[in-house]
Short mmCIF file of C-alpha atoms in Angstrom, two decimals:
data_model
loop_
_atom_site.label_atom_id
_atom_site.label_comp_id
_atom_site.label_asym_id
_atom_site.label_seq_id
_atom_site.Cartn_x
_atom_site.Cartn_y
_atom_site.Cartn_z
CA UNK A 55 -25.82 -60.33 -168.87
CA UNK A 56 -29.00 -61.83 -170.32
CA UNK A 57 -31.99 -63.36 -168.61
CA UNK A 58 -35.16 -65.22 -169.44
CA UNK A 59 -38.22 -62.97 -169.50
CA UNK A 60 -41.14 -64.46 -167.57
CA UNK A 61 -44.47 -63.97 -169.31
CA UNK A 62 -47.11 -64.23 -166.57
CA UNK A 63 -47.97 -65.14 -162.98
CA UNK A 64 -48.32 -68.85 -163.66
CA UNK A 65 -44.86 -69.11 -165.17
CA UNK A 66 -43.39 -67.07 -162.32
CA UNK A 67 -44.79 -69.50 -159.74
CA UNK A 68 -43.58 -72.53 -161.68
CA UNK A 69 -40.07 -71.10 -161.93
CA UNK A 70 -40.05 -70.14 -158.25
CA UNK A 71 -41.16 -73.60 -157.12
CA UNK A 72 -38.47 -75.24 -159.22
CA UNK A 73 -35.72 -72.94 -157.98
CA UNK A 74 -36.83 -73.35 -154.36
CA UNK A 75 -36.36 -77.11 -154.61
CA UNK A 76 -32.97 -76.58 -156.23
CA UNK A 77 -31.89 -74.11 -153.53
CA UNK A 78 -33.13 -76.34 -150.70
CA UNK A 79 -30.35 -78.77 -151.55
CA UNK A 80 -27.21 -77.28 -150.10
CA UNK A 81 -28.93 -74.63 -147.96
CA UNK A 82 -27.67 -76.17 -144.74
CA UNK A 83 -24.12 -76.49 -146.04
CA UNK A 84 -24.12 -72.90 -147.28
CA UNK A 85 -25.15 -71.76 -143.81
CA UNK A 86 -22.65 -73.95 -141.96
CA UNK A 87 -19.73 -72.90 -144.15
CA UNK A 88 -21.04 -69.35 -144.68
CA UNK A 89 -20.65 -69.99 -148.39
CA UNK A 90 -22.16 -66.98 -150.14
CA UNK A 91 -24.82 -67.95 -152.70
CA UNK A 92 -23.33 -66.29 -155.75
CA UNK A 93 -24.16 -69.17 -158.09
CA UNK A 94 -27.69 -69.41 -156.73
CA UNK A 95 -28.24 -65.67 -157.22
CA UNK A 96 -27.01 -65.95 -160.78
CA UNK A 97 -29.60 -68.69 -161.29
CA UNK A 98 -32.23 -66.39 -159.78
CA UNK A 99 -31.23 -63.54 -162.08
CA UNK A 100 -31.12 -65.73 -165.16
CA UNK A 101 -34.52 -67.21 -164.39
CA UNK A 102 -36.23 -63.84 -164.84
CA UNK A 103 -37.79 -63.84 -161.36
CA UNK A 104 -36.09 -60.59 -160.39
CA UNK A 105 -37.91 -58.75 -163.18
CA UNK A 106 -41.44 -60.03 -162.60
CA UNK A 107 -42.72 -56.66 -161.32
CA UNK A 108 -41.57 -54.75 -164.40
CA UNK A 109 -44.70 -53.18 -165.95
CA UNK A 110 -46.21 -54.87 -168.98
CA UNK A 111 -45.71 -51.81 -171.17
CA UNK A 112 -41.97 -52.19 -170.56
CA UNK A 113 -41.97 -55.90 -171.39
CA UNK A 114 -42.42 -57.37 -167.92
CA UNK A 115 -44.96 -59.76 -166.43
CA UNK A 116 -46.14 -57.21 -163.82
CA UNK A 117 -47.25 -60.03 -161.52
CA UNK A 118 -49.75 -59.60 -158.71
CA UNK A 119 -48.76 -59.02 -155.10
CA UNK A 120 -50.13 -62.49 -154.39
CA UNK A 121 -47.73 -64.05 -156.85
CA UNK A 122 -44.78 -62.04 -155.56
CA UNK A 123 -45.55 -63.04 -151.97
CA UNK A 124 -45.77 -66.70 -152.94
CA UNK A 125 -42.42 -66.48 -154.73
CA UNK A 126 -40.82 -65.25 -151.51
CA UNK A 127 -42.66 -67.81 -149.38
CA UNK A 128 -41.36 -70.62 -151.58
CA UNK A 129 -37.80 -69.30 -151.48
CA UNK A 130 -38.03 -68.74 -147.71
CA UNK A 131 -39.13 -72.32 -147.14
CA UNK A 132 -35.94 -73.47 -148.86
CA UNK A 133 -33.36 -70.97 -147.58
CA UNK A 134 -34.16 -68.07 -145.26
CA UNK A 135 -30.96 -66.28 -146.18
CA UNK A 136 -31.32 -66.55 -149.91
CA UNK A 137 -34.93 -65.36 -149.78
CA UNK A 138 -33.94 -62.23 -147.86
CA UNK A 139 -31.39 -61.03 -150.42
CA UNK A 140 -33.84 -59.84 -153.14
CA UNK A 141 -36.39 -58.31 -150.72
CA UNK A 142 -34.89 -54.82 -151.01
CA UNK A 143 -34.45 -55.36 -154.74
CA UNK A 144 -38.22 -55.34 -155.20
CA UNK A 145 -38.73 -52.46 -152.77
CA UNK A 146 -36.48 -50.26 -154.89
CA UNK A 147 -38.04 -51.44 -158.13
CA UNK A 148 -41.25 -50.00 -156.67
CA UNK A 149 -39.55 -46.63 -156.06
CA UNK A 150 -38.72 -46.45 -159.76
CA UNK A 151 -42.28 -47.41 -160.70
CA UNK A 152 -43.70 -44.66 -158.51
CA UNK A 153 -41.13 -41.84 -158.72
CA UNK A 154 -39.01 -42.50 -161.80
CA UNK A 155 -39.19 -40.30 -164.88
CA UNK A 156 -40.09 -42.00 -168.18
CA UNK A 157 -36.39 -42.07 -169.08
CA UNK A 158 -35.40 -43.55 -165.72
CA UNK A 159 -38.09 -46.21 -165.97
CA UNK A 160 -37.02 -47.13 -169.49
CA UNK A 161 -33.37 -47.48 -168.46
CA UNK A 162 -33.81 -49.38 -165.22
CA UNK A 163 -36.59 -51.66 -166.39
CA UNK A 164 -34.33 -52.72 -169.27
CA UNK A 165 -31.59 -53.41 -166.72
CA UNK A 166 -33.96 -55.58 -164.69
CA UNK A 167 -35.14 -57.54 -167.71
CA UNK A 168 -31.49 -58.21 -168.50
CA UNK A 169 -31.06 -59.81 -165.06
CA UNK A 170 -29.40 -56.97 -163.17
CA UNK A 171 -29.74 -56.99 -159.37
CA UNK A 172 -30.45 -54.16 -156.94
CA UNK A 173 -28.84 -54.27 -153.52
CA UNK A 174 -29.58 -52.12 -150.51
CA UNK A 175 -27.78 -49.30 -148.69
CA UNK A 176 -30.53 -48.04 -146.47
CA UNK A 177 -30.03 -48.51 -142.73
CA UNK A 178 -27.48 -46.76 -140.56
CA UNK A 179 -26.13 -47.56 -137.11
CA UNK A 180 -25.64 -45.21 -134.18
CA UNK A 181 -28.43 -42.76 -134.95
CA UNK A 182 -31.31 -41.79 -132.72
CA UNK A 183 -33.66 -44.24 -134.47
CA UNK A 184 -34.04 -46.21 -137.68
CA UNK A 185 -35.18 -43.19 -139.70
CA UNK A 186 -32.31 -40.98 -138.55
CA UNK A 187 -30.56 -41.00 -141.94
CA UNK A 188 -27.34 -38.98 -142.05
CA UNK A 189 -25.93 -39.96 -145.45
CA UNK A 190 -25.82 -36.85 -147.63
CA UNK A 191 -26.58 -36.36 -151.32
CA UNK A 192 -24.87 -33.07 -152.11
CA UNK A 193 -25.61 -31.27 -155.41
CA UNK A 194 -22.86 -30.08 -157.74
CA UNK A 195 -23.01 -27.13 -160.15
CA UNK A 196 -23.38 -29.40 -163.19
CA UNK A 197 -26.57 -31.00 -161.84
CA UNK A 198 -24.93 -34.16 -160.55
CA UNK A 199 -24.48 -35.19 -156.91
CA UNK A 200 -21.90 -36.53 -154.47
CA UNK A 201 -22.78 -39.21 -151.88
CA UNK A 202 -21.09 -39.37 -148.49
CA UNK A 203 -21.97 -41.67 -145.60
CA UNK A 204 -21.81 -45.14 -144.07
CA UNK A 205 -24.55 -47.76 -144.29
CA UNK A 206 -25.07 -50.95 -142.29
CA UNK A 207 -27.23 -54.08 -142.69
CA UNK A 208 -26.83 -53.65 -146.45
CA UNK A 209 -28.39 -56.94 -147.50
CA UNK A 210 -27.49 -57.96 -151.02
CA UNK A 211 -25.13 -55.07 -151.73
CA UNK A 212 -22.19 -57.44 -152.11
CA UNK A 213 -23.99 -59.25 -154.96
CA UNK A 214 -25.61 -56.23 -156.62
CA UNK A 215 -25.13 -54.54 -159.98
CA UNK A 216 -26.85 -51.41 -158.66
CA UNK A 217 -26.97 -50.26 -155.04
CA UNK A 218 -29.88 -47.96 -154.15
CA UNK A 219 -28.67 -45.58 -151.43
CA UNK A 220 -31.07 -43.78 -149.12
CA UNK A 221 -29.78 -40.27 -148.43
CA UNK A 222 -30.85 -36.75 -147.52
CA UNK A 223 -30.44 -33.93 -150.01
CA UNK A 224 -29.94 -30.21 -149.36
CA UNK A 225 -33.55 -29.76 -148.29
CA UNK A 226 -33.10 -32.68 -145.82
CA UNK A 227 -35.66 -34.72 -147.73
CA UNK A 228 -35.10 -38.38 -148.53
CA UNK A 229 -33.84 -39.37 -151.96
CA UNK A 230 -32.66 -42.66 -153.43
CA UNK A 231 -29.48 -42.65 -155.49
CA UNK A 232 -28.95 -45.68 -157.73
CA UNK A 233 -25.21 -46.29 -157.74
CA UNK A 234 -23.39 -48.89 -159.85
CA UNK A 235 -21.49 -51.36 -157.71
CA UNK A 236 -18.17 -50.37 -159.29
CA UNK A 237 -18.61 -46.62 -158.69
CA UNK A 238 -15.48 -44.82 -157.45
CA UNK A 239 -15.58 -44.11 -153.73
CA UNK A 240 -18.02 -46.97 -153.02
CA UNK A 241 -16.80 -49.85 -150.84
CA UNK A 242 -18.86 -52.89 -149.86
CA UNK A 243 -17.50 -54.70 -146.80
CA UNK A 244 -18.49 -58.29 -146.03
CA UNK A 245 -18.56 -57.91 -142.24
CA UNK A 246 -22.01 -59.34 -141.42
CA UNK A 247 -21.71 -61.73 -138.47
CA UNK A 248 -25.34 -62.27 -137.47
CA UNK A 249 -26.33 -65.49 -135.74
CA UNK A 250 -28.86 -66.15 -138.52
CA UNK A 251 -29.33 -65.34 -142.19
CA UNK A 252 -25.59 -65.84 -142.32
CA UNK A 253 -25.19 -65.76 -146.09
CA UNK A 254 -27.11 -62.54 -146.80
CA UNK A 255 -23.86 -60.53 -146.68
CA UNK A 256 -25.75 -57.79 -144.82
CA UNK A 257 -22.59 -55.82 -144.18
CA UNK A 258 -21.29 -52.27 -144.43
CA UNK A 259 -21.31 -49.88 -147.40
CA UNK A 260 -18.98 -46.89 -147.30
CA UNK A 261 -19.63 -43.90 -149.55
CA UNK A 262 -16.65 -41.58 -149.84
CA UNK A 263 -17.51 -38.84 -152.31
CA UNK A 264 -19.33 -41.19 -154.68
CA UNK A 265 -20.32 -39.37 -157.90
CA UNK A 266 -24.00 -39.69 -158.89
CA UNK A 267 -25.30 -38.41 -162.24
CA UNK A 268 -28.36 -36.21 -161.92
CA UNK A 269 -30.63 -38.76 -163.60
CA UNK A 270 -29.74 -41.51 -161.09
CA UNK A 271 -31.39 -39.86 -158.07
CA UNK A 272 -35.10 -40.11 -157.30
CA UNK A 273 -37.20 -38.08 -154.80
CA UNK A 274 -38.18 -40.85 -152.40
CA UNK A 275 -39.88 -38.42 -150.01
CA UNK A 276 -42.67 -38.01 -152.56
CA UNK A 277 -43.49 -41.71 -152.13
CA UNK A 278 -45.09 -40.95 -148.77
CA UNK A 279 -47.19 -38.00 -149.88
CA UNK A 280 -50.67 -39.31 -150.49
CA UNK A 281 -51.86 -42.93 -150.38
CA UNK A 282 -49.07 -45.40 -151.10
CA UNK A 283 -48.23 -49.10 -150.97
CA UNK A 284 -44.46 -48.87 -150.64
CA UNK A 285 -44.41 -50.07 -147.04
CA UNK A 286 -47.20 -52.61 -147.50
CA UNK A 287 -45.42 -54.35 -150.37
CA UNK A 288 -42.05 -54.35 -148.62
CA UNK A 289 -43.60 -55.75 -145.44
CA UNK A 290 -45.61 -58.28 -147.42
CA UNK A 291 -42.34 -59.78 -148.64
CA UNK A 292 -40.93 -59.87 -145.11
CA UNK A 293 -44.11 -61.68 -144.03
CA UNK A 294 -43.71 -64.17 -146.86
CA UNK A 295 -40.12 -64.94 -145.82
CA UNK A 296 -41.25 -65.62 -142.24
CA UNK A 297 -44.13 -67.80 -143.43
CA UNK A 298 -41.69 -69.70 -145.62
CA UNK A 299 -39.23 -70.26 -142.78
CA UNK A 300 -42.08 -71.61 -140.63
CA UNK A 301 -43.21 -74.00 -143.35
CA UNK A 302 -39.66 -75.17 -144.03
CA UNK A 303 -39.03 -75.83 -140.34
CA UNK A 304 -42.28 -77.77 -139.98
CA UNK A 305 -41.49 -79.94 -143.00
CA UNK A 306 -38.00 -80.71 -141.73
CA UNK A 307 -39.31 -81.52 -138.26
CA UNK A 308 -41.89 -83.93 -139.70
CA UNK A 309 -39.26 -85.66 -141.83
CA UNK A 310 -36.94 -85.99 -138.84
CA UNK A 311 -39.65 -87.49 -136.62
CA UNK A 312 -40.73 -89.93 -139.35
CA UNK A 313 -37.22 -91.16 -140.10
CA UNK A 314 -34.96 -90.57 -137.07
CA UNK A 315 -36.80 -89.94 -133.81
CA UNK A 316 -37.55 -92.73 -131.34
CA UNK A 317 -40.92 -93.00 -129.59
CA UNK A 318 -41.05 -92.18 -125.89
CA UNK A 319 -41.18 -95.47 -123.98
CA UNK A 320 -44.45 -94.60 -122.21
CA UNK A 321 -46.32 -94.05 -125.48
CA UNK A 322 -46.67 -97.75 -126.25
CA UNK A 323 -46.27 -97.17 -129.99
CA UNK A 324 -43.70 -98.50 -132.43
CA UNK A 325 -42.68 -95.23 -134.08
CA UNK A 326 -42.44 -91.61 -132.99
CA UNK A 327 -44.82 -90.62 -135.77
CA UNK A 328 -47.55 -92.66 -134.03
CA UNK A 329 -47.14 -90.94 -130.65
CA UNK A 330 -50.49 -89.21 -129.96
CA UNK A 331 -48.83 -86.38 -128.04
CA UNK A 332 -46.47 -85.64 -130.95
CA UNK A 333 -49.39 -85.83 -133.36
CA UNK A 334 -51.21 -83.26 -131.23
CA UNK A 335 -48.20 -80.93 -131.21
CA UNK A 336 -47.70 -81.21 -134.96
CA UNK A 337 -51.36 -80.33 -135.40
CA UNK A 338 -50.88 -77.20 -133.30
CA UNK A 339 -47.82 -76.19 -135.29
CA UNK A 340 -49.62 -76.85 -138.57
CA UNK A 341 -52.34 -74.43 -137.43
CA UNK A 342 -49.72 -71.73 -136.90
CA UNK A 343 -48.27 -72.28 -140.37
CA UNK A 344 -51.68 -72.41 -142.06
CA UNK A 345 -52.77 -69.25 -140.28
CA UNK A 346 -49.64 -67.41 -141.44
CA UNK A 347 -50.19 -68.55 -145.02
CA UNK A 348 -53.88 -67.60 -144.96
CA UNK A 349 -53.19 -64.13 -143.60
CA UNK A 350 -50.40 -63.72 -146.16
CA UNK A 351 -52.80 -64.50 -149.00
CA UNK A 352 -55.41 -62.13 -147.57
CA UNK A 353 -52.83 -59.37 -147.21
CA UNK A 354 -51.71 -59.85 -150.81
CA UNK A 355 -55.33 -59.63 -151.98
CA UNK A 356 -55.70 -56.34 -150.09
CA UNK A 357 -52.54 -54.97 -151.72
CA UNK A 358 -53.76 -55.98 -155.17
CA UNK A 359 -57.15 -54.40 -154.51
CA UNK A 360 -55.47 -51.17 -153.44
CA UNK A 361 -53.26 -51.17 -156.52
CA UNK A 362 -56.39 -51.30 -158.66
CA UNK A 363 -58.08 -48.46 -156.72
CA UNK A 364 -55.60 -46.52 -154.59
CA UNK A 365 -57.25 -44.32 -152.00
CA UNK A 366 -56.54 -43.42 -148.39
CA UNK A 367 -58.94 -46.15 -147.30
CA UNK A 368 -57.67 -48.93 -149.57
CA UNK A 369 -54.04 -48.11 -148.77
CA UNK A 370 -54.82 -48.19 -145.04
CA UNK A 371 -56.60 -51.54 -145.36
CA UNK A 372 -53.64 -52.99 -147.28
CA UNK A 373 -51.20 -51.81 -144.62
CA UNK A 374 -53.30 -53.22 -141.80
CA UNK A 375 -53.81 -56.55 -143.57
CA UNK A 376 -50.06 -56.82 -144.13
CA UNK A 377 -49.41 -55.88 -140.50
CA UNK A 378 -51.65 -58.74 -139.33
CA UNK A 379 -49.88 -61.15 -141.68
CA UNK A 380 -46.47 -60.03 -140.48
CA UNK A 381 -47.34 -60.50 -136.80
CA UNK A 382 -48.66 -64.02 -137.36
CA UNK A 383 -45.86 -65.07 -139.71
CA UNK A 384 -43.19 -63.84 -137.30
CA UNK A 385 -44.79 -65.74 -134.43
CA UNK A 386 -45.10 -68.89 -136.50
CA UNK A 387 -41.51 -68.74 -137.72
CA UNK A 388 -40.05 -68.41 -134.23
CA UNK A 389 -42.42 -70.90 -132.58
CA UNK A 390 -42.21 -73.65 -135.19
CA UNK A 391 -38.44 -73.40 -135.64
CA UNK A 392 -38.02 -73.65 -131.86
CA UNK A 393 -40.56 -76.46 -131.46
CA UNK A 394 -38.64 -78.44 -134.07
CA UNK A 395 -36.32 -79.58 -131.24
CA UNK A 396 -39.16 -80.21 -128.81
CA UNK A 397 -40.85 -82.68 -131.18
CA UNK A 398 -37.71 -84.22 -132.66
CA UNK A 399 -35.84 -85.12 -129.51
CA UNK A 400 -32.31 -84.90 -128.20
CA UNK A 401 -30.55 -85.97 -131.37
CA UNK A 402 -31.97 -82.99 -133.26
CA UNK A 403 -29.78 -80.67 -131.16
CA UNK A 404 -26.57 -82.04 -132.67
CA UNK A 405 -24.64 -79.16 -134.16
CA UNK A 406 -23.63 -81.30 -137.12
CA UNK A 407 -27.27 -81.57 -138.25
CA UNK A 408 -27.63 -77.78 -138.34
CA UNK A 409 -31.37 -77.94 -137.71
CA UNK A 410 -30.96 -74.79 -135.64
CA UNK A 411 -30.49 -72.74 -138.83
CA UNK A 412 -34.27 -72.42 -139.13
CA UNK A 413 -34.54 -70.85 -135.67
CA UNK A 414 -31.48 -68.68 -136.21
CA UNK A 415 -32.91 -67.39 -139.50
CA UNK A 416 -36.34 -66.81 -137.95
CA UNK A 417 -34.99 -65.09 -134.85
CA UNK A 418 -32.74 -62.82 -136.93
CA UNK A 419 -35.24 -61.93 -139.63
CA UNK A 420 -38.10 -61.20 -137.23
CA UNK A 421 -35.95 -58.51 -135.57
CA UNK A 422 -36.22 -56.43 -138.75
CA UNK A 423 -39.00 -54.28 -137.31
CA UNK A 424 -41.03 -54.81 -134.13
CA UNK A 425 -44.38 -56.54 -134.51
CA UNK A 426 -45.59 -54.89 -131.30
CA UNK A 427 -46.02 -51.64 -133.23
CA UNK A 428 -48.01 -53.39 -135.91
CA UNK A 429 -50.39 -54.62 -133.21
CA UNK A 430 -50.60 -51.05 -131.94
CA UNK A 431 -51.72 -49.78 -135.33
CA UNK A 432 -54.27 -52.56 -135.66
CA UNK A 433 -55.71 -51.66 -132.26
CA UNK A 434 -55.78 -47.94 -132.98
CA UNK A 435 -57.71 -48.54 -136.17
CA UNK A 436 -60.25 -50.87 -134.54
CA UNK A 437 -60.90 -48.57 -131.58
CA UNK A 438 -60.56 -45.12 -133.09
CA UNK A 439 -60.52 -45.53 -136.86
CA UNK A 440 -56.97 -44.17 -136.97
CA UNK A 441 -55.29 -44.98 -140.26
CA UNK A 442 -51.72 -46.31 -140.06
CA UNK A 443 -48.89 -43.80 -140.70
CA UNK A 444 -47.19 -43.48 -144.09
CA UNK A 445 -43.61 -44.05 -142.99
CA UNK A 446 -42.81 -47.04 -145.20
CA UNK A 447 -42.73 -49.76 -142.52
CA UNK A 448 -46.44 -50.61 -142.71
#
């Protein structure tokens, strides 16, 4: 596999905008038919966008958090499923940046520049809570490991070249094992049946004695010792997807009202787009979208500032700024995608139009982690100066 190598932030944004427009066409059909976006992901890989966070000294563009967030916002505005697939990819690129040895960085950064994709085998079902990880990484006498466990919600694993697996080692500490998708004992099952984000293939990964060379496992638990941005960056991308879904739903609602909706007979106007009550509602929805985009940009600036000067205080500020962005973006995505029907009228509810995909994607994606806890951490900091925890979800 070969891929274009993006040179800087400006090129990354240009490529992302172009691909978003390309992916917008056919997004509804892919959702309706649950047609997995293999060709689109190949385009994404070949474009070089999946390698934009590779450090400059390894040949990458090393783009800012602001640029990365905008890439995801653009993709999310076109297709909420497609945008979700590479989110974990970038999270696990960051693990390599922070915890990889020089040899591991050299190997995996070259893989990324060649267009290789990371998947995700992180979450598990049936445990006490989301961080109750039971998958085991057992050492062998020769220094290698064996992986055993079952993962769920494994977004992107079906399309991946490498599947990062979150597991506990002998000391019960978290590690990430980077497993090639064709490894013996590894099975990826396409059993995702969510009401939204239908083409993410967020199914099951089974690990039955999967061999892992010693140099393919990284000590992820060290990520959370000291100030870190792992959670802030991961959540920033989730926020960007939600902001994108909101913007995409608003644009589609406006187009529908301009071209298909009829004015309410009491309005006295010729077209629905002239109805003052609809104009008012669109203004309210535009405020929600603009607020989500503004908070997203502010959060990205905080992450970039913390990257330049990483301390307990700057890391905390980045996490809190991202938390605020995530709360607003989630609210906007759900509200705007629901209001789409309110402003568009009865015809918009036709199943054949599939306008409900925006709401289904928003409702599904915003369940990823509860915004109520983000509000809690914002309140604790304001009242008591309590910094947010370093658990990777802030």
